[in-house]
Short mmCIF file of C-alpha atoms and ligand atoms in Angstrom, two decimals:
data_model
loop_
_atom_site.label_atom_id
_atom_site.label_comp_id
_atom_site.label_asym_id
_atom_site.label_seq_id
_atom_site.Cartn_x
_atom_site.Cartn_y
_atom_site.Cartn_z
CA UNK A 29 21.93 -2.80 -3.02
CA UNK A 30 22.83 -0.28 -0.44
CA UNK A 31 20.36 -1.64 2.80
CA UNK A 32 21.60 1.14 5.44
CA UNK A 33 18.78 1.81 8.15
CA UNK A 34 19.79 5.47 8.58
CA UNK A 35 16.18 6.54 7.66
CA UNK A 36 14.80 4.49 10.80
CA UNK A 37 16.66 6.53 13.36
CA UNK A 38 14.42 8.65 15.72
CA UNK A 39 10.69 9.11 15.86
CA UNK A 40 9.24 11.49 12.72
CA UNK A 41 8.34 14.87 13.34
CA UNK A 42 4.28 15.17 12.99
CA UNK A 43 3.11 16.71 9.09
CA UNK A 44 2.17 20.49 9.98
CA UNK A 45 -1.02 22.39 8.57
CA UNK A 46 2.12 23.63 5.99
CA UNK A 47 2.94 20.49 4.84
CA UNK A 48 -0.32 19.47 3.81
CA UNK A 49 -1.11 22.78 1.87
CA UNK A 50 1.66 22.11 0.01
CA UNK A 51 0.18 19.01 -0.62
CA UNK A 52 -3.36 20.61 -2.16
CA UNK A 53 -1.42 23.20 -4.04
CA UNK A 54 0.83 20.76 -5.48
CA UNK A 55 -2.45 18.89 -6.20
CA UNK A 56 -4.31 21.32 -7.30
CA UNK A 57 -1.44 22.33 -9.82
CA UNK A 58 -1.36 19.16 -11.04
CA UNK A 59 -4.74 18.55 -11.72
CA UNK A 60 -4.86 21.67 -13.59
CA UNK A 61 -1.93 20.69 -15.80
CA UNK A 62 -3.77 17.81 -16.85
CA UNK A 63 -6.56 19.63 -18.32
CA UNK A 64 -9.19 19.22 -15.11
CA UNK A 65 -11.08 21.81 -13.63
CA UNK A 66 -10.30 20.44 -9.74
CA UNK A 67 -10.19 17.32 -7.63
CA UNK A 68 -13.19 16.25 -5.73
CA UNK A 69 -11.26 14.24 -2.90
CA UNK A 70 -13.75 11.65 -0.84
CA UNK A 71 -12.53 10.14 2.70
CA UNK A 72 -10.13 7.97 2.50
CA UNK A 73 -6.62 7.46 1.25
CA UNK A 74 -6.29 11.04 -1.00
CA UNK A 75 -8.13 13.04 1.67
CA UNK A 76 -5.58 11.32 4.56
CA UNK A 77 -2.39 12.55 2.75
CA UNK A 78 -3.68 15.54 1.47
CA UNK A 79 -5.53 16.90 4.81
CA UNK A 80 -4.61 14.71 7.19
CA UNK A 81 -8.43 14.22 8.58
CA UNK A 82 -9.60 10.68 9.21
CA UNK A 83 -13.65 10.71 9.23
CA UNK A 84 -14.12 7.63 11.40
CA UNK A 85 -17.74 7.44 10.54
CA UNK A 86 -17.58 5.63 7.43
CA UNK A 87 -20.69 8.15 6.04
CA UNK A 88 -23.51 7.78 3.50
CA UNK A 89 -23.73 11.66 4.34
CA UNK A 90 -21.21 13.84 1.76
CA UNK A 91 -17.89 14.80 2.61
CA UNK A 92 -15.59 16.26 0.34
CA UNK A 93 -12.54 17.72 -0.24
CA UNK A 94 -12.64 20.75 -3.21
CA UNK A 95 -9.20 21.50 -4.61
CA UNK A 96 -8.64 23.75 -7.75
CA UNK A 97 -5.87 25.96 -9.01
CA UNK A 98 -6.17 29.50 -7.75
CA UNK A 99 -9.20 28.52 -5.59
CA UNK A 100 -8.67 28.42 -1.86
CA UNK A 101 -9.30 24.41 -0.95
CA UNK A 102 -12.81 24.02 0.69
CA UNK A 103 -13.61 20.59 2.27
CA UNK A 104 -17.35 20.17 2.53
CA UNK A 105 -18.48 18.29 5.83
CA UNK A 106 -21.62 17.55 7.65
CA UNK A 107 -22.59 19.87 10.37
CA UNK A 108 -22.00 17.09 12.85
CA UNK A 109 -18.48 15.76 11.57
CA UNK A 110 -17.77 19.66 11.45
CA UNK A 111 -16.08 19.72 14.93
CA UNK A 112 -13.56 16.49 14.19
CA UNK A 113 -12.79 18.04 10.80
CA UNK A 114 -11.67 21.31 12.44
CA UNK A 115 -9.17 19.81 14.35
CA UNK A 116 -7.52 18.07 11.44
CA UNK A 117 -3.99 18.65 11.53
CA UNK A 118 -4.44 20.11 7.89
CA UNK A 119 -7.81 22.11 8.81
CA UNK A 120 -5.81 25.59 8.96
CA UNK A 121 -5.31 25.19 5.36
CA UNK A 122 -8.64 24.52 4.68
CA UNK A 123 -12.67 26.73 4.54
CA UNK A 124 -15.05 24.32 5.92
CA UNK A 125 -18.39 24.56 4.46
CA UNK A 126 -20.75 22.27 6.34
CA UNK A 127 -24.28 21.17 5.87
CA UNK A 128 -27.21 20.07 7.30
CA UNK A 129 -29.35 17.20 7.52
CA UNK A 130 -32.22 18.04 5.22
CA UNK A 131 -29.98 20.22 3.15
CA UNK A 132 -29.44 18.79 -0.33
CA UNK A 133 -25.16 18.71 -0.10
CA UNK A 134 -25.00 19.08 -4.02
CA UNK A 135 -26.40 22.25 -4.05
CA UNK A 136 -24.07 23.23 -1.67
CA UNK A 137 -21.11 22.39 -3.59
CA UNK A 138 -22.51 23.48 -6.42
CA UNK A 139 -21.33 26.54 -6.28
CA UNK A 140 -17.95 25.60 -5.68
CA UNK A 141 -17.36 23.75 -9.16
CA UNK A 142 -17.17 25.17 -12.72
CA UNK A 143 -20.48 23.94 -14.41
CA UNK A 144 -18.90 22.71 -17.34
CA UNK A 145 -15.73 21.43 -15.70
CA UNK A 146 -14.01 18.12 -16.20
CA UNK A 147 -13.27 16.76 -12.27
CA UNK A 148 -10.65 14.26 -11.18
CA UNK A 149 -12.91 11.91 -8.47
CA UNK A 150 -11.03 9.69 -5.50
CA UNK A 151 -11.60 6.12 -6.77
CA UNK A 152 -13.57 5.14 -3.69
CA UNK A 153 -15.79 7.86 -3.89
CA UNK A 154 -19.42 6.43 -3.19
CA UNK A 155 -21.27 6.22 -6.53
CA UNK A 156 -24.23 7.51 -4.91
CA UNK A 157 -22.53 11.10 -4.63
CA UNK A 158 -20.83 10.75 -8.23
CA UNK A 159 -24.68 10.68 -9.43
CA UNK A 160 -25.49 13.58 -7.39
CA UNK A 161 -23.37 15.70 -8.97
CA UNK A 162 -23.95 14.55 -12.71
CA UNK A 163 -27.73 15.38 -12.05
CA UNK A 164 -26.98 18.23 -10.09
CA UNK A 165 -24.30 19.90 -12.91
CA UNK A 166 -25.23 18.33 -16.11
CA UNK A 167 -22.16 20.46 -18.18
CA UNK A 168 -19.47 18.40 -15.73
CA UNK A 169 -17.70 15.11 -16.44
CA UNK A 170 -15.74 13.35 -14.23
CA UNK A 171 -12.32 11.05 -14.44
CA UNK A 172 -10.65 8.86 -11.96
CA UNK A 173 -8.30 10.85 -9.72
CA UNK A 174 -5.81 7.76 -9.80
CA UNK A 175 -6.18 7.53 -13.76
CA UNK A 176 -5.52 11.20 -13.92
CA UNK A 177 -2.91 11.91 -11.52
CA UNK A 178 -1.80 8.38 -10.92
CA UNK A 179 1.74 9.49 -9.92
CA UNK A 180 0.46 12.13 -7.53
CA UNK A 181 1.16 10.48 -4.35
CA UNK A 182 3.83 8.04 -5.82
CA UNK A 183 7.19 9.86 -5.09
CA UNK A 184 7.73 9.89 -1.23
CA UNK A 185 9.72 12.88 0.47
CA UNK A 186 12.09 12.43 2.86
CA UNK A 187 9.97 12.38 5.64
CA UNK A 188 7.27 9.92 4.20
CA UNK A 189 10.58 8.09 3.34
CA UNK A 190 11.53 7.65 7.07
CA UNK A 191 8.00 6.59 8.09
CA UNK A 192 8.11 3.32 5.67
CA UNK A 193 11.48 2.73 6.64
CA UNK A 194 10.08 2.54 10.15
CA UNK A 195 7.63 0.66 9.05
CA UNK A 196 9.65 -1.42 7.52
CA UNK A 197 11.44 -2.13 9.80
CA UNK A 198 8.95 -2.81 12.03
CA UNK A 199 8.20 -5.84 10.28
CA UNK A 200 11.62 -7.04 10.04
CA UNK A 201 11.48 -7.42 14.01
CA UNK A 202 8.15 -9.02 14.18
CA UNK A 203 9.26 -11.66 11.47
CA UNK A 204 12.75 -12.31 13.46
CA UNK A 205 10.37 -13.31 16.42
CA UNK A 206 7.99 -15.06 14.42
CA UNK A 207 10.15 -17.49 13.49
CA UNK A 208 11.42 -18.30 17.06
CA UNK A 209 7.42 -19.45 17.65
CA UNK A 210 6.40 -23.27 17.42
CA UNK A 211 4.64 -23.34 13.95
CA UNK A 212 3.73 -27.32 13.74
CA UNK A 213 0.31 -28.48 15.49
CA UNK A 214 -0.65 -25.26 15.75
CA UNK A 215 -3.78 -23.37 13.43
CA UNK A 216 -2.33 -21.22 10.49
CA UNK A 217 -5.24 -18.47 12.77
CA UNK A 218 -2.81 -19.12 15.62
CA UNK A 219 0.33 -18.05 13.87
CA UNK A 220 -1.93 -14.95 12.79
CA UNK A 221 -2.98 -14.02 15.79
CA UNK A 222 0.89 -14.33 16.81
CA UNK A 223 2.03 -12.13 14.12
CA UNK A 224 -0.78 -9.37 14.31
CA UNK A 225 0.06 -8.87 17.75
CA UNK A 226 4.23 -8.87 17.07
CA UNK A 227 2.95 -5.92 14.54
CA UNK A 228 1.42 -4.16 17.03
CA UNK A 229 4.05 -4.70 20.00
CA UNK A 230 6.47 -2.84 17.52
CA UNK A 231 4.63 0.15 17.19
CA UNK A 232 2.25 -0.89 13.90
CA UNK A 233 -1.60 1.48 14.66
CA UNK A 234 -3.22 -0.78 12.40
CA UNK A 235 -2.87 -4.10 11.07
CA UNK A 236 -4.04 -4.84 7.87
CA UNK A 237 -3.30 -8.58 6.57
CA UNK A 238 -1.25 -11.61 8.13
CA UNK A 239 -1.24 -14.28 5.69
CA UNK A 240 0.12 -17.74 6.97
CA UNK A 241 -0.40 -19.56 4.15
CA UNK A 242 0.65 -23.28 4.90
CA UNK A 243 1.49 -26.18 2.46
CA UNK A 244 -1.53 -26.45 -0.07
CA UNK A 245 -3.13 -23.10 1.00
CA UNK A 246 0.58 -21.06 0.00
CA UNK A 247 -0.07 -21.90 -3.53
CA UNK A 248 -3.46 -19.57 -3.22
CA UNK A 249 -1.98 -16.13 -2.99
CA UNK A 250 -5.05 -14.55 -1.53
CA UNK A 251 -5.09 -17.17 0.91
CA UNK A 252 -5.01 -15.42 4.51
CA UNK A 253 -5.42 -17.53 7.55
CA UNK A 254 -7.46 -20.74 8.37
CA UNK A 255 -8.47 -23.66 10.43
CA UNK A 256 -5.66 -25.90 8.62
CA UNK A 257 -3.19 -27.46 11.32
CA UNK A 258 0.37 -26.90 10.17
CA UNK A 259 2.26 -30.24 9.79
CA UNK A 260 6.17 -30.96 10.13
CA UNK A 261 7.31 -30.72 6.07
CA UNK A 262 5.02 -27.65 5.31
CA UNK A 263 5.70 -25.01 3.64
CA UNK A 264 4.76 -21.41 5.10
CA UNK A 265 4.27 -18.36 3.47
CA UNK A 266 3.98 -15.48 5.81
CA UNK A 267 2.92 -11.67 3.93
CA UNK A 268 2.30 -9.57 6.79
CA UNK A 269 1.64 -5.25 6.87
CA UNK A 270 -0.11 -2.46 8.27
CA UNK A 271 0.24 1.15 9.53
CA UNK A 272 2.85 3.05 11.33
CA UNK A 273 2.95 6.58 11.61
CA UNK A 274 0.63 6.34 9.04
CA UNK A 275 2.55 4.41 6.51
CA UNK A 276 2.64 1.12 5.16
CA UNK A 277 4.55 -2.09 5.97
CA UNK A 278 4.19 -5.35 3.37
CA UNK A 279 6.66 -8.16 3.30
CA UNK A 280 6.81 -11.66 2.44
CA UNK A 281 8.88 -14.49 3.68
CA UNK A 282 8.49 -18.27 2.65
CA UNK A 283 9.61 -20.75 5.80
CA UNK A 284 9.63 -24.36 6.06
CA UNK A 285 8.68 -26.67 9.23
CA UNK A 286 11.70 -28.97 9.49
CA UNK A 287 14.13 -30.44 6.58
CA UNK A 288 12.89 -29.27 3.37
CA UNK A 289 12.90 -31.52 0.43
CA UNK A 290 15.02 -30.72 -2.77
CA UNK A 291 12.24 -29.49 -4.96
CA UNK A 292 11.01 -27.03 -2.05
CA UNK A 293 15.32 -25.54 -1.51
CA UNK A 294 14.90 -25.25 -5.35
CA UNK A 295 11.74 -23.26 -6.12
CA UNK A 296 12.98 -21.34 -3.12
CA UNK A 297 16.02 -20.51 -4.26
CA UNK A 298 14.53 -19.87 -7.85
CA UNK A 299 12.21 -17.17 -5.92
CA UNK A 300 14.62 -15.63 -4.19
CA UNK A 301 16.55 -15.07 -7.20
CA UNK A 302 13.78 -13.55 -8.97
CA UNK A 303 13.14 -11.20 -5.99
CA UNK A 304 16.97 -10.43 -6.42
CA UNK A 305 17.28 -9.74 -9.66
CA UNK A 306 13.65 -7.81 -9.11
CA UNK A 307 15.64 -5.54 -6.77
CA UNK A 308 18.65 -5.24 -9.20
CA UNK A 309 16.63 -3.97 -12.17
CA UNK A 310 15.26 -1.02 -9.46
CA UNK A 311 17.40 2.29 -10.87
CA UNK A 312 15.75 6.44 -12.13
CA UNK A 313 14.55 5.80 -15.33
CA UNK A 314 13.88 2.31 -15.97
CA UNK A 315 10.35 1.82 -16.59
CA UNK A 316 8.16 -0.47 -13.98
CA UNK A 317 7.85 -2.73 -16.64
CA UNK A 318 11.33 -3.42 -16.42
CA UNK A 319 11.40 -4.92 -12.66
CA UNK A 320 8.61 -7.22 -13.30
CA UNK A 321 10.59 -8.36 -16.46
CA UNK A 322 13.56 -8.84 -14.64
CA UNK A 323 12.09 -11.20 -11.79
CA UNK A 324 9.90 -13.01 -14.17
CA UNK A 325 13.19 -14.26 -16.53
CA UNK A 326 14.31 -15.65 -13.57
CA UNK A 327 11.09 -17.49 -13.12
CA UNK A 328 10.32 -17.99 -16.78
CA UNK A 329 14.07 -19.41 -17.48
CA UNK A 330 13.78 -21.90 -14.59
CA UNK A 331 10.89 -23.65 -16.04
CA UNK A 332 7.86 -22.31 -13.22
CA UNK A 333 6.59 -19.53 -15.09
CA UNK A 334 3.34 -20.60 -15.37
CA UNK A 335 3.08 -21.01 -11.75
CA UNK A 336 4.00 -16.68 -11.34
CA UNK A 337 0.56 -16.12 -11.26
CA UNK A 338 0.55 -12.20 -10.41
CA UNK A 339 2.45 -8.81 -10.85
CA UNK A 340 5.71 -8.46 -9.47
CA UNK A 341 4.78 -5.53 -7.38
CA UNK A 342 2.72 -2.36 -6.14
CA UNK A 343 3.34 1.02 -4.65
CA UNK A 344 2.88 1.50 -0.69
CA UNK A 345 2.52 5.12 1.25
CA UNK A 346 -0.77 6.01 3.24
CA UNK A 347 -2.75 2.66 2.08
CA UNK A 348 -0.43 -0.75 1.24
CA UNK A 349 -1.81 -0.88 -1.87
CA UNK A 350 -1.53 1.90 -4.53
CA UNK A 351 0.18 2.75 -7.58
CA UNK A 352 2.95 2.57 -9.21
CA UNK A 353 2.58 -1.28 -10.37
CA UNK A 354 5.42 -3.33 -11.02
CA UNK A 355 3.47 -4.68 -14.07
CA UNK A 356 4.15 -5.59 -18.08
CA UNK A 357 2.81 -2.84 -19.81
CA UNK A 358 3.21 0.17 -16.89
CA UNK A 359 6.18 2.15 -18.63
CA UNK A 360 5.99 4.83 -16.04
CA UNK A 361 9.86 5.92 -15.15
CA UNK A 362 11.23 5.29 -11.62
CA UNK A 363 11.69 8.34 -9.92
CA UNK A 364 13.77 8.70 -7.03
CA UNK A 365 11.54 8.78 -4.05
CA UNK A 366 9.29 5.88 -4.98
CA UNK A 367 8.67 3.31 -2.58
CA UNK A 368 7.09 -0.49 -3.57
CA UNK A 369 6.90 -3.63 -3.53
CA UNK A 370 9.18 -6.54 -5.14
CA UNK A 371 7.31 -9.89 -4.56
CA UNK A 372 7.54 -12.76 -7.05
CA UNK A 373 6.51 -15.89 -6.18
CA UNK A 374 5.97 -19.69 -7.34
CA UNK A 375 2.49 -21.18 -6.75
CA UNK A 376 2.05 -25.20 -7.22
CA UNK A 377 -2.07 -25.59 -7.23
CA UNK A 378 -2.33 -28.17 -4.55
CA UNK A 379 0.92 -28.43 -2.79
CA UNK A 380 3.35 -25.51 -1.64
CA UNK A 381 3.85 -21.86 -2.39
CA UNK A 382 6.85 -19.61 -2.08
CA UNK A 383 6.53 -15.67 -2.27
CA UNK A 384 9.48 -13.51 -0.63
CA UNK A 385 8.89 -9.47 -0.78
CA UNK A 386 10.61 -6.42 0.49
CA UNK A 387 9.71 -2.82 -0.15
CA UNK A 388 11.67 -1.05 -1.79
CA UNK A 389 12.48 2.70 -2.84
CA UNK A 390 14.20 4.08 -5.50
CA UNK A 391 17.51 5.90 -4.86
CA UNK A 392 19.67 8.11 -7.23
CA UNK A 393 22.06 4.99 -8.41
CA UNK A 394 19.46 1.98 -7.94
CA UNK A 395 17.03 0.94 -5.30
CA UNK A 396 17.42 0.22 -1.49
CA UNK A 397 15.25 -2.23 0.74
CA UNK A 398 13.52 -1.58 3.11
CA UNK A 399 12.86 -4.48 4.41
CA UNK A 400 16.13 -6.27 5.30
CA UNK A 401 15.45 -9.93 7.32
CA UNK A 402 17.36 -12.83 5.58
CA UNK A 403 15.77 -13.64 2.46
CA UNK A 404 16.96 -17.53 2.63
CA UNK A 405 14.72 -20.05 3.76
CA UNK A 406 14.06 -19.86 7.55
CA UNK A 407 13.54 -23.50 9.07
CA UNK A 408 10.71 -23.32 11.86
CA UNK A 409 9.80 -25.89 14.46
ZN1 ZN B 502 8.13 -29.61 2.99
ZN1 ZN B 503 2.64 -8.63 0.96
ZN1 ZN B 504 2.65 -6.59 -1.30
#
């Protein structure tokens, strides 16, 4: 795997009002190819890539983005939000329509929506304004944006692409520091705390998870931080990410407090091979399928499958969570452009886990990492 750091060179230029109309046409255009009337786009991950405006109020009152082929896009705000949402970087290609306390916002939109339209709906739109609609349009029905455009925001461009690489690499430095910090006698919160602020001190706007998962507690992968006092023969398993530029960062290394035992070097190594042959299988056209397959041999044939207790990966752009998955049964193509995660691990219920992930995007001839700290078993004091 090519792991060149060209893409990390230089800060990004800022997305322009242009970039993001592309965005809703492209959006737009796609939605209409799959048979929907429009995209009804709530606050939060959709509305951030395809507008660029961040409501900071998290709002019972409606806000929406309106997007439909041939239409002009039309993001529906509340008359006090109105001001923030006009300076939106993406609020030149937008017509605000705002609304009042008092006003009923369905009605407002209303007119704005074929009445017997099938819609594509952001995922975390609130439920309250989902039933608004319905009994406001009875003709309309209404889909899962992700479920009916689930590639939409999948395939990075070249300047998402350098963002995560910065991001990336962003992480890469705040693990080669971590490592240089006393882990034993010290609270897995500690090591956190550490970590969150290594993040920030190289660049990160947001951090969203530092897992220090230490001897019993790495073998619960949604383990994050606690009280537990690391001990001298632990193991460690540190998944750290957040926001930089406004893209992701998630990866995973597994580190042991002093000498190791042989069983611990082994599943390590056995991980680290999956997460290798994970990245191998990473090429245009092979199916996601196919990279979970290809890590989970690896597991499978060493005897700890039973202990690979989750999918091998998941897509990463605006939120470090999203789709594609790296999952049995997602036959999706790679596309070059695509940027996720490869993270198997090996989970022993009561004793030590091991997970080791970079992100990864797909190139025209494979896949390269972005994440590129040494994937071999770091020995902290
Ligand atoms: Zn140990
Ligand atoms: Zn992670
Ligand atoms: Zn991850």
């Amino acid at each position: 795997m090519d792991t060149d750091k060209h893409l990390t060179d230089g800060a990004p230029e800022p997305f322009t009002a242009d970039d993001y109309r592309a965005r809703m046409e492209r959006a737009a255009a796609e939605a209409a190819d799959a048979g929907l009337a429009g995209l009804l786009v709530a606050p939060g991950p959709d509305l951030d890539w395809l507008t660029g405006y961040r409501p900071t109020a998290a709002t019972e009152r409606l806000t929406l983005l309106v997007l439909a082929a041939g239409q002009d896009p039309v993001l529906v705000v509340p008359a006090l939000e109105a001001p923030d949402a006009a300076r939106a970087v993406g609020a030149p290609a937008l017509t605000l329509r705002d609304w009042t306390d008092g006003k009923d916002p369905y009605a407002v939109t209303a007119p704005l929506l074929d009445v017997a339209g099938r819609f594509g709906v952001s995922d975390n739109a609130w439920a309250m304004h989902l039933l608004g609609f319905q009994k406001a349009l009875p003709g309309t029905s209404y889909v899962s944006l992700t479920e009916a455009l689930p590639m939409l925001r999948a395939v990075k461009d070249d300047a998402e692409l350098r963002r995560l690489a910065a991001a990336g690499a962003a992480a890469d430095a705040a693990y080669e520091e971590i490592v240089k910090v006393p882990f034993a006698g010290r609270r897995e919160t500690d090591v956190a705390a550490d970590l969150a602020e290594l993040l920030r001190r190289f660049g990160h706007s947001r951090v969203d998870f530092t897992v220090v998962g230490s001897g019993p507690n790495g073998a619960n992968p949604h383990h994050e931080a606690g009280e537990r006092v690391i001990e001298d023969g632990d193991m460690v398993v540190l998944d750290f990410g957040g926001l930089l530029h406004g893209y992701g960062s998630d990866t995973s290394r597994t580190v042991h407090v002093g000498e190791p035992t042989e069983e611990e070097r082994r599943v390590h190594d056995i991980v680290r091979e999956a997460q290798a042959a994970g990245c191998a299988a990473v090429r245009p056209g092979a199916a996601c399928q196919d990279v979970d397959r290809a890590a989970r041999a690896v597991i499978d044939d060493a005897g700890y499958g039973a202990y690979f207790i989750h999918r091998t990966g998941h897509g990463i752009g605006v939120t470090t969570h999203e789709p594609p998955y790296m999952i049995e049964g997602e036959q999706r193509p790679l596309v070059p452009g695509m940027c996720f995660s490869v993270e198997p691990g090996v989970y022993l219920p009561g004793r030590f886990g091991v997970r080791i992930e970079d992100i990864v995007t797909v190139t025209a001839d494979g896949g390269r990492r972005l994440n590129t700290t040494a994937r071999e078993m770091a020995i902290v004091g």
